[in-house]
Short mmCIF file of C-alpha atoms in Angstrom, two decimals:
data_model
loop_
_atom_site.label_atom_id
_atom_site.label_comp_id
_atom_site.label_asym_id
_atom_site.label_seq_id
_atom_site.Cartn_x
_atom_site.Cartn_y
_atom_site.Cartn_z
CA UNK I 1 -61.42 51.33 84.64
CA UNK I 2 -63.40 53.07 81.72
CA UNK I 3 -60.88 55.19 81.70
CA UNK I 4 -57.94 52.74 81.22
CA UNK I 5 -59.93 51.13 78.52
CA UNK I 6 -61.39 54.34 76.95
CA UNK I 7 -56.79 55.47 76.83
CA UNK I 8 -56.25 51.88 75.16
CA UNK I 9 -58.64 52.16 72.41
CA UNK I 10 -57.03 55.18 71.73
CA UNK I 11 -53.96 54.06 71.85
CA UNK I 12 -54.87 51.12 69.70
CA UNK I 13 -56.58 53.51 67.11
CA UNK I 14 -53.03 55.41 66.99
CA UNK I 15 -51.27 52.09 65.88
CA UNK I 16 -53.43 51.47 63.36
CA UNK I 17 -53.21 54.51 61.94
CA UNK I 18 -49.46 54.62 62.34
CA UNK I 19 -48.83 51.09 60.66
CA UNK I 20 -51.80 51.49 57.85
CA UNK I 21 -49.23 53.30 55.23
CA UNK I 22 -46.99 50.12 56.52
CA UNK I 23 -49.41 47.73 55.44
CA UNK I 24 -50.44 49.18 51.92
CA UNK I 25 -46.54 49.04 51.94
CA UNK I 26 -46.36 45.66 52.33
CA UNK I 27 -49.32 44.72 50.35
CA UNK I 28 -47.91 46.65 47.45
CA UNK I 29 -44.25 44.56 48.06
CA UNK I 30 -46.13 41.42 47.84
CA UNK I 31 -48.38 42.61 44.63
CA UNK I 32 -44.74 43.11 43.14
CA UNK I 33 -43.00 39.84 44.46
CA UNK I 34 -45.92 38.05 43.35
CA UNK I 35 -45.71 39.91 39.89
CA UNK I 36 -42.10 38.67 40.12
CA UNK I 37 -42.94 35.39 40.79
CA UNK I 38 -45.02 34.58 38.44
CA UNK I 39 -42.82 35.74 35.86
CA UNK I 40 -39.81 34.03 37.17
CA UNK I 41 -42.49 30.80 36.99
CA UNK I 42 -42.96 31.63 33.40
CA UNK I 43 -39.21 32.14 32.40
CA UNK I 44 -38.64 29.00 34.52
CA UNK I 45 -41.33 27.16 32.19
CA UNK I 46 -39.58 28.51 29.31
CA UNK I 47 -36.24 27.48 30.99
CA UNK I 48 -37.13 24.06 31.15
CA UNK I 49 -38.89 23.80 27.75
CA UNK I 50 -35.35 25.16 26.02
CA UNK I 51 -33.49 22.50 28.27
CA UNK I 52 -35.71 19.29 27.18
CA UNK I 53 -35.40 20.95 23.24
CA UNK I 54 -31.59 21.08 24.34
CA UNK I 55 -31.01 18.01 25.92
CA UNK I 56 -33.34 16.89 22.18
CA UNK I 57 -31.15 19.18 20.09
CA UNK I 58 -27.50 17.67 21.84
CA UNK I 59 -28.85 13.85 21.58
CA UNK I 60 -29.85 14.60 17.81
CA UNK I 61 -26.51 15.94 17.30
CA UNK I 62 -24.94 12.95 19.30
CA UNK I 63 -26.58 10.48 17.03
CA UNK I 64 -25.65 12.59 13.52
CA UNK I 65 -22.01 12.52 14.86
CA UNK I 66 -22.08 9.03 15.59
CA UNK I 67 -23.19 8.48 12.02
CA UNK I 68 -21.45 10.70 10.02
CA UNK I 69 -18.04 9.06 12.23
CA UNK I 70 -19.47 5.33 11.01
CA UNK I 71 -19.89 6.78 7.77
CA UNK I 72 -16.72 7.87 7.52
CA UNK I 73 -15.21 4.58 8.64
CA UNK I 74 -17.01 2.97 5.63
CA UNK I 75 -15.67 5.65 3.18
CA UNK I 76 -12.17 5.38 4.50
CA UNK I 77 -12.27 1.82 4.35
CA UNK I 78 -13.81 1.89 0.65
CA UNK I 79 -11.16 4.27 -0.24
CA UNK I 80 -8.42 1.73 0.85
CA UNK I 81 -10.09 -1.36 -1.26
CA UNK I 82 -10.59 1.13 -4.28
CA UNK I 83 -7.01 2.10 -3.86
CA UNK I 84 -5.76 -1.06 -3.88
CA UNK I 85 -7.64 -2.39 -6.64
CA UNK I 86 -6.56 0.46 -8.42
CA UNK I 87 -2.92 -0.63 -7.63
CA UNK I 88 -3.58 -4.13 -8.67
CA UNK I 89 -5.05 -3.10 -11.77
CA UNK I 90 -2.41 -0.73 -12.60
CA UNK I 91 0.38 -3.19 -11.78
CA UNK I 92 -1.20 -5.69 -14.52
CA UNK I 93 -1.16 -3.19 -16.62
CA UNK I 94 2.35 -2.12 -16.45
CA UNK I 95 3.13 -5.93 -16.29
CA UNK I 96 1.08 -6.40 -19.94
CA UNK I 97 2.62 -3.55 -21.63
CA UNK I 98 5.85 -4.43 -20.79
CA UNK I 99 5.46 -7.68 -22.07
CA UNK I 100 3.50 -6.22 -25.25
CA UNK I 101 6.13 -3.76 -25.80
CA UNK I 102 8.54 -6.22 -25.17
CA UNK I 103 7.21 -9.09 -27.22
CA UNK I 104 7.87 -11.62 -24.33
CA UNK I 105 6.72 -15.04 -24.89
CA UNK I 106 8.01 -14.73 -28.61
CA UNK I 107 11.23 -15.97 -30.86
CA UNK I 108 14.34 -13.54 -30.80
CA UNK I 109 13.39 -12.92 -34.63
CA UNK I 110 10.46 -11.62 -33.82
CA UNK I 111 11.84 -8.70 -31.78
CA UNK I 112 14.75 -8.36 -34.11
CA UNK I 113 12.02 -7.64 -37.16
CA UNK I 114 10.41 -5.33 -34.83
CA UNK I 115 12.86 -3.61 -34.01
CA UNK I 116 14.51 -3.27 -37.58
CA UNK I 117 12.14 -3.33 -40.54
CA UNK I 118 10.13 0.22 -40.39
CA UNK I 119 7.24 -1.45 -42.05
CA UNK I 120 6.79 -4.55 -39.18
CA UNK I 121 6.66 -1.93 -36.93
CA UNK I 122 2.93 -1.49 -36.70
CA UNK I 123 2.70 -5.00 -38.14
CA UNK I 124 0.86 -6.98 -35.73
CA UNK I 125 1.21 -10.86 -34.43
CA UNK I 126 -1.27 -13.56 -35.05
CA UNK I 127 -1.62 -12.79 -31.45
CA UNK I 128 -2.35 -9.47 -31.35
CA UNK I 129 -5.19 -9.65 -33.88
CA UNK I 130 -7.43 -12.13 -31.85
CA UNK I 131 -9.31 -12.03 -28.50
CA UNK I 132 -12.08 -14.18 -26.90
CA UNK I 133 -13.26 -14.82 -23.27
CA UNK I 134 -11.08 -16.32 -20.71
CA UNK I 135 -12.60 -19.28 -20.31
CA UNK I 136 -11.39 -20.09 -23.67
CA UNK I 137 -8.33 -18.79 -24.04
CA UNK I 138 -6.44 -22.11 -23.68
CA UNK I 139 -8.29 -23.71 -25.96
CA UNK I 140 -7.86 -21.27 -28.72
CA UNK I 141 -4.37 -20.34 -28.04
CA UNK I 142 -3.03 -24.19 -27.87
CA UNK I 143 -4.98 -24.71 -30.97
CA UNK I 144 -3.55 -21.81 -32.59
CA UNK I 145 0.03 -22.63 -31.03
CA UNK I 146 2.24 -23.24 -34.39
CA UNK I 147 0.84 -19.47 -35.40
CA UNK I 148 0.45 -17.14 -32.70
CA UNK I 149 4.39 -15.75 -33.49
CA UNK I 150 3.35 -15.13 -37.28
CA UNK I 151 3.46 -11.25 -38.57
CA UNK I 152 -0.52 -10.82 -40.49
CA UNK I 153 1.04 -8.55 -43.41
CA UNK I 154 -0.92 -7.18 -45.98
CA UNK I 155 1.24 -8.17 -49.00
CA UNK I 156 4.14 -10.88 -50.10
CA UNK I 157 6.56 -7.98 -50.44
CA UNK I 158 6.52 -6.73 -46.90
CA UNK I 159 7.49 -10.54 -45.86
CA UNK I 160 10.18 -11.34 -48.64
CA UNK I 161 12.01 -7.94 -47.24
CA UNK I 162 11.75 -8.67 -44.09
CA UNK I 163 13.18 -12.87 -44.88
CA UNK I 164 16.24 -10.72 -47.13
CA UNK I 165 16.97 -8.92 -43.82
CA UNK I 166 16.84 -12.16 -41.60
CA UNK I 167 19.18 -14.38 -44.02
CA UNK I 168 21.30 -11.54 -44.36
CA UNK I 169 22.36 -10.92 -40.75
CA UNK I 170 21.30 -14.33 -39.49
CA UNK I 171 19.04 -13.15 -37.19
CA UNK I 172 16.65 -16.36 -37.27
CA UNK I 173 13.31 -17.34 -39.12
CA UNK I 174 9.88 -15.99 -39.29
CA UNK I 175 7.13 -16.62 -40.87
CA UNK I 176 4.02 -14.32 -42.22
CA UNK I 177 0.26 -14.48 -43.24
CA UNK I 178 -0.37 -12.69 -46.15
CA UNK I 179 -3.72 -10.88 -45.88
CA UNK I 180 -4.10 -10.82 -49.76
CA UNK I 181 -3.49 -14.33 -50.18
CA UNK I 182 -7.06 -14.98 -47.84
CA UNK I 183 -9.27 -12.56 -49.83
CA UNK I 184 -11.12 -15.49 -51.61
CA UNK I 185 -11.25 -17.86 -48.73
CA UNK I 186 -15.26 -18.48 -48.13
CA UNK I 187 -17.06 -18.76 -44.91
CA UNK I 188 -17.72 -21.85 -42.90
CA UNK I 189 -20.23 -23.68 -43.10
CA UNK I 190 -21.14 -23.93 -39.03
CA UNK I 191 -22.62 -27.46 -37.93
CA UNK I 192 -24.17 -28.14 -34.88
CA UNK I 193 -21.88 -30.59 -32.73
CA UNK I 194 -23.55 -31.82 -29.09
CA UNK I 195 -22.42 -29.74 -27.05
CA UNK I 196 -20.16 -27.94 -29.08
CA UNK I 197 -19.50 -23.98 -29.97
CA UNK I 198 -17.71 -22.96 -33.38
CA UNK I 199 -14.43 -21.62 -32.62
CA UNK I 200 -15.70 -18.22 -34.84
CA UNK I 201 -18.24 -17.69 -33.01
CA UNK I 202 -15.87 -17.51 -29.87
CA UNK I 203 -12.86 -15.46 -31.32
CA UNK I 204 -13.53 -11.59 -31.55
CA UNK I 205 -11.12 -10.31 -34.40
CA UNK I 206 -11.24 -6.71 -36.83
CA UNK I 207 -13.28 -6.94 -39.94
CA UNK I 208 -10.12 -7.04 -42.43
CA UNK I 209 -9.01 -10.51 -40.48
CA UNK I 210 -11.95 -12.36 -40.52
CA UNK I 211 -11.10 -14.23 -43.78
CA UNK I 212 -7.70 -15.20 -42.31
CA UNK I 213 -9.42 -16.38 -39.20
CA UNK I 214 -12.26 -18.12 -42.10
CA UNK I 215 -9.00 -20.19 -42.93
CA UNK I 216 -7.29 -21.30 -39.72
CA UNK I 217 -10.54 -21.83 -37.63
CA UNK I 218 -12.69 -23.61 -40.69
CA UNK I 219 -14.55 -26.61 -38.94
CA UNK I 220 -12.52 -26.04 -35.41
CA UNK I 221 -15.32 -26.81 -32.56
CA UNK I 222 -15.00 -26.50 -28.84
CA UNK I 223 -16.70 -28.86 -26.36
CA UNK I 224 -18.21 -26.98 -23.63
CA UNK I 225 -17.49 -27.91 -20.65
CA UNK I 226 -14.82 -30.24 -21.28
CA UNK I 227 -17.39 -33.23 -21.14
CA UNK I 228 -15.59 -36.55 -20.73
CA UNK I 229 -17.47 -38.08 -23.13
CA UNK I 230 -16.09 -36.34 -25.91
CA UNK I 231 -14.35 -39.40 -27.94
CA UNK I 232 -18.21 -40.01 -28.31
CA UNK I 233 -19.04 -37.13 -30.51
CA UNK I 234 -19.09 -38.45 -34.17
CA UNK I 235 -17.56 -36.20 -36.52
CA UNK I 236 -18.46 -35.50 -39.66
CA UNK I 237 -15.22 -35.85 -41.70
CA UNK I 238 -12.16 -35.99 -41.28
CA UNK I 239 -11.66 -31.72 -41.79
CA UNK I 240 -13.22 -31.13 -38.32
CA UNK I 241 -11.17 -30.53 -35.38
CA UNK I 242 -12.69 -31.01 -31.47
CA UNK I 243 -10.92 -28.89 -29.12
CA UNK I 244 -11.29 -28.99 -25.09
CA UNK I 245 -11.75 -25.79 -23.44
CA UNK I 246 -9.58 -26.27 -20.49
CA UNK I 247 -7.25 -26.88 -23.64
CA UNK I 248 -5.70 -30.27 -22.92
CA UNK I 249 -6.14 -32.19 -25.93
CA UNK I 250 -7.01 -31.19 -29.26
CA UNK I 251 -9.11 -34.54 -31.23
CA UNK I 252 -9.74 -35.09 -34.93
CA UNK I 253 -11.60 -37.87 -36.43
CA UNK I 254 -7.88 -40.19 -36.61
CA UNK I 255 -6.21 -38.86 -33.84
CA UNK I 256 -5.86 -37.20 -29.94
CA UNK I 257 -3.61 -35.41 -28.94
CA UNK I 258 -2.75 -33.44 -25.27
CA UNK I 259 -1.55 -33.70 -22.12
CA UNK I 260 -0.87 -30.73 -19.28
CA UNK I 261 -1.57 -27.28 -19.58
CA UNK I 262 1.58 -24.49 -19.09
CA UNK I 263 1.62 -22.17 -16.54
CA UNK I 264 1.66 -19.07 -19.09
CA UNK I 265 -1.13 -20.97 -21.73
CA UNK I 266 -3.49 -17.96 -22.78
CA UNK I 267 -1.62 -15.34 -21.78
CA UNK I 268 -0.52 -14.42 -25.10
CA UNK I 269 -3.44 -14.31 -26.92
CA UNK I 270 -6.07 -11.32 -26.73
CA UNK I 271 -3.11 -8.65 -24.98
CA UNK I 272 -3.77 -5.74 -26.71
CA UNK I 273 -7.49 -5.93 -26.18
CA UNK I 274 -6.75 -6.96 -22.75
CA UNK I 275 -4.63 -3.80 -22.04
CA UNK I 276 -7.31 -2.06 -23.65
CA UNK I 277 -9.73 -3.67 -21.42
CA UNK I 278 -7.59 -2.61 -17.86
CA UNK I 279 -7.11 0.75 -19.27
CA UNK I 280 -10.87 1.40 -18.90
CA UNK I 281 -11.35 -0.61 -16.02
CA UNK I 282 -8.55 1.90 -14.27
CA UNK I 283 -10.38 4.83 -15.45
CA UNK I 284 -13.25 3.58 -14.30
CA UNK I 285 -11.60 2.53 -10.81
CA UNK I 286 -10.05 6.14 -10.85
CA UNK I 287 -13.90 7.86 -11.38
CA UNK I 288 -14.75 5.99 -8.27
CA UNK I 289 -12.00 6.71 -5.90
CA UNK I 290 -12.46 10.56 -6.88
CA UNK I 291 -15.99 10.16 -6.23
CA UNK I 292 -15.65 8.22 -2.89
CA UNK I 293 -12.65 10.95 -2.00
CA UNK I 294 -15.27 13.88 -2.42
CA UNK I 295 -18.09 11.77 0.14
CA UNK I 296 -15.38 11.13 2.69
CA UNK I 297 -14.43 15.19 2.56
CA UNK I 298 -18.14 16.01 2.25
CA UNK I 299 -18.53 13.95 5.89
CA UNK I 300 -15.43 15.19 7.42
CA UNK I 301 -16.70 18.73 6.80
CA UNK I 302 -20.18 17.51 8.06
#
């Protein structure tokens, strides 16, 4: 029995020996896939890290696109109202010059002089020499009615030349202002009326008219507002004149006069300042469109 036991001890101490370079084997494969491990743990770490900066990163970008799309929704959409007030604006134009250019609104005579005497050529209307705010165009205009179709020349001779040519062909009547005739006329004397503006202190003309406008606007007062109580205003004598500014009726210290205003009332008056006007309101609509034309491209690119 020793014997047997002594053999299997032996035997035993054989395996041992026999699987010991096995084991330091194995240890040493599970030093390494340990090693591995842990750095497959670390580059997972970093892994996930990059995937939550990622999934950061994509919803960032998500949320610029979404913008810079809603942006450009709101730039396209400006760009279409710019355009089409730049349309609207240029239409009026057109539709002003043309009737500048083609004196509409204004006696046959009048485009006939135009047209024929060199020196009424640059010769402008009692209507092209006055401007004022809208909301008193009516009231000026109506006022100024029985005038607005007379040349403003600067001497007699330039009107009795251009009368000659009228008799002579028949081509109608017109009548002139004669800028040196004015050159002594003296400056109003401005009141104060209730509720009441001077009509000179709402008409906007050039320096060399203002003693023409001295004479056809002397004691001429507006009534802001058009209050209905305006046949109580006293007047001081019988030179003043009480206009409404919605222009229907025109009152002196004898008489009224008025009714309905015309479709076309103040469209004459003020049109070269007017086109004057839309041609920098178009260059200014123009500035913008280019400007809201370079952010729309600026996003798109974006």
């Amino acid at each position: 029995n020793y014997a047997v036991k002594q053999t299997q001890k032996e035997s035993l101490q054989n395996e041992l020996k026999r699987i010991e370079p096995e084991k330091e084997s194995l240890e040493k494969s599970q030093n390494e896939i340990k090693t591995n491990l842990d750095g497959l743990l670390a580059q997972l770490k970093i892994s996930e890290k990059k995937k939550i900066d990622g999934q950061e990163s994509l919803k960032d970008l998500e949320e610029t696109i979404n913008k810079s799309s809603a942006e450009g929704t709101i730039l396209q959409n400006e760009l279409i109202a710019e355009n089409r007030k730049l349309d609207a604006k240029q239409n009026e134009y057109n539709l002003t010059k043309g009737m500048i250019d083609n004196l509409e609104g204004f006696p046959e005579s009048i485009r006939f002089l135009k047209k024929n005497v060199p020196v009424l050529k640059k010769a402008p209307l009692l209507a092209d020499i006055i401007s004022c705010k809208q909301e008193f165009k009516a009231a000026i205009e109506n006022y100024l009615e029985p005038f607005m179709s007379y040349f403003v020349v600067e001497s007699i001779e330039e009107a009795q030349q251009s009368i000659t040519l009228l008799n002579e062909s028949s081509g109608g009547r017109a009548h002139f202002f004669v800028l040196n005739y004015f050159k002594n006329v003296g400056d109003n004397i401005i009141n104060d009326l209730p509720g009441c503006i001077h009509s000179l202190q709402i008409v906007e003309t050039e320096h060399q008219y203002d003693s023409l406008m001295q004479h056809l606007l002397r004691n001429v007062y507006v009534l802001m507002n058009d209050q209905e109580g305006a046949s109580s205003i006293e007047l001081p004598d019988d030179s003043y004149t009480l206009l409404s500014q919605n222009g229907k009726y025109v009152r002196t210290s004898r008489s009224l006069s008025g009714g309905s205003v015309g479709l076309f009332t103040g469209k004459r008056i003020g049109r070269n300042k007017n086109l004057e006007e839309l041609q920098k309101e178009i260059a200014l609509l123009e500035k913008n469109r280019i400007k809201i034309r370079s952010e729309a491209e600026k996003n798109n690119e974006k």
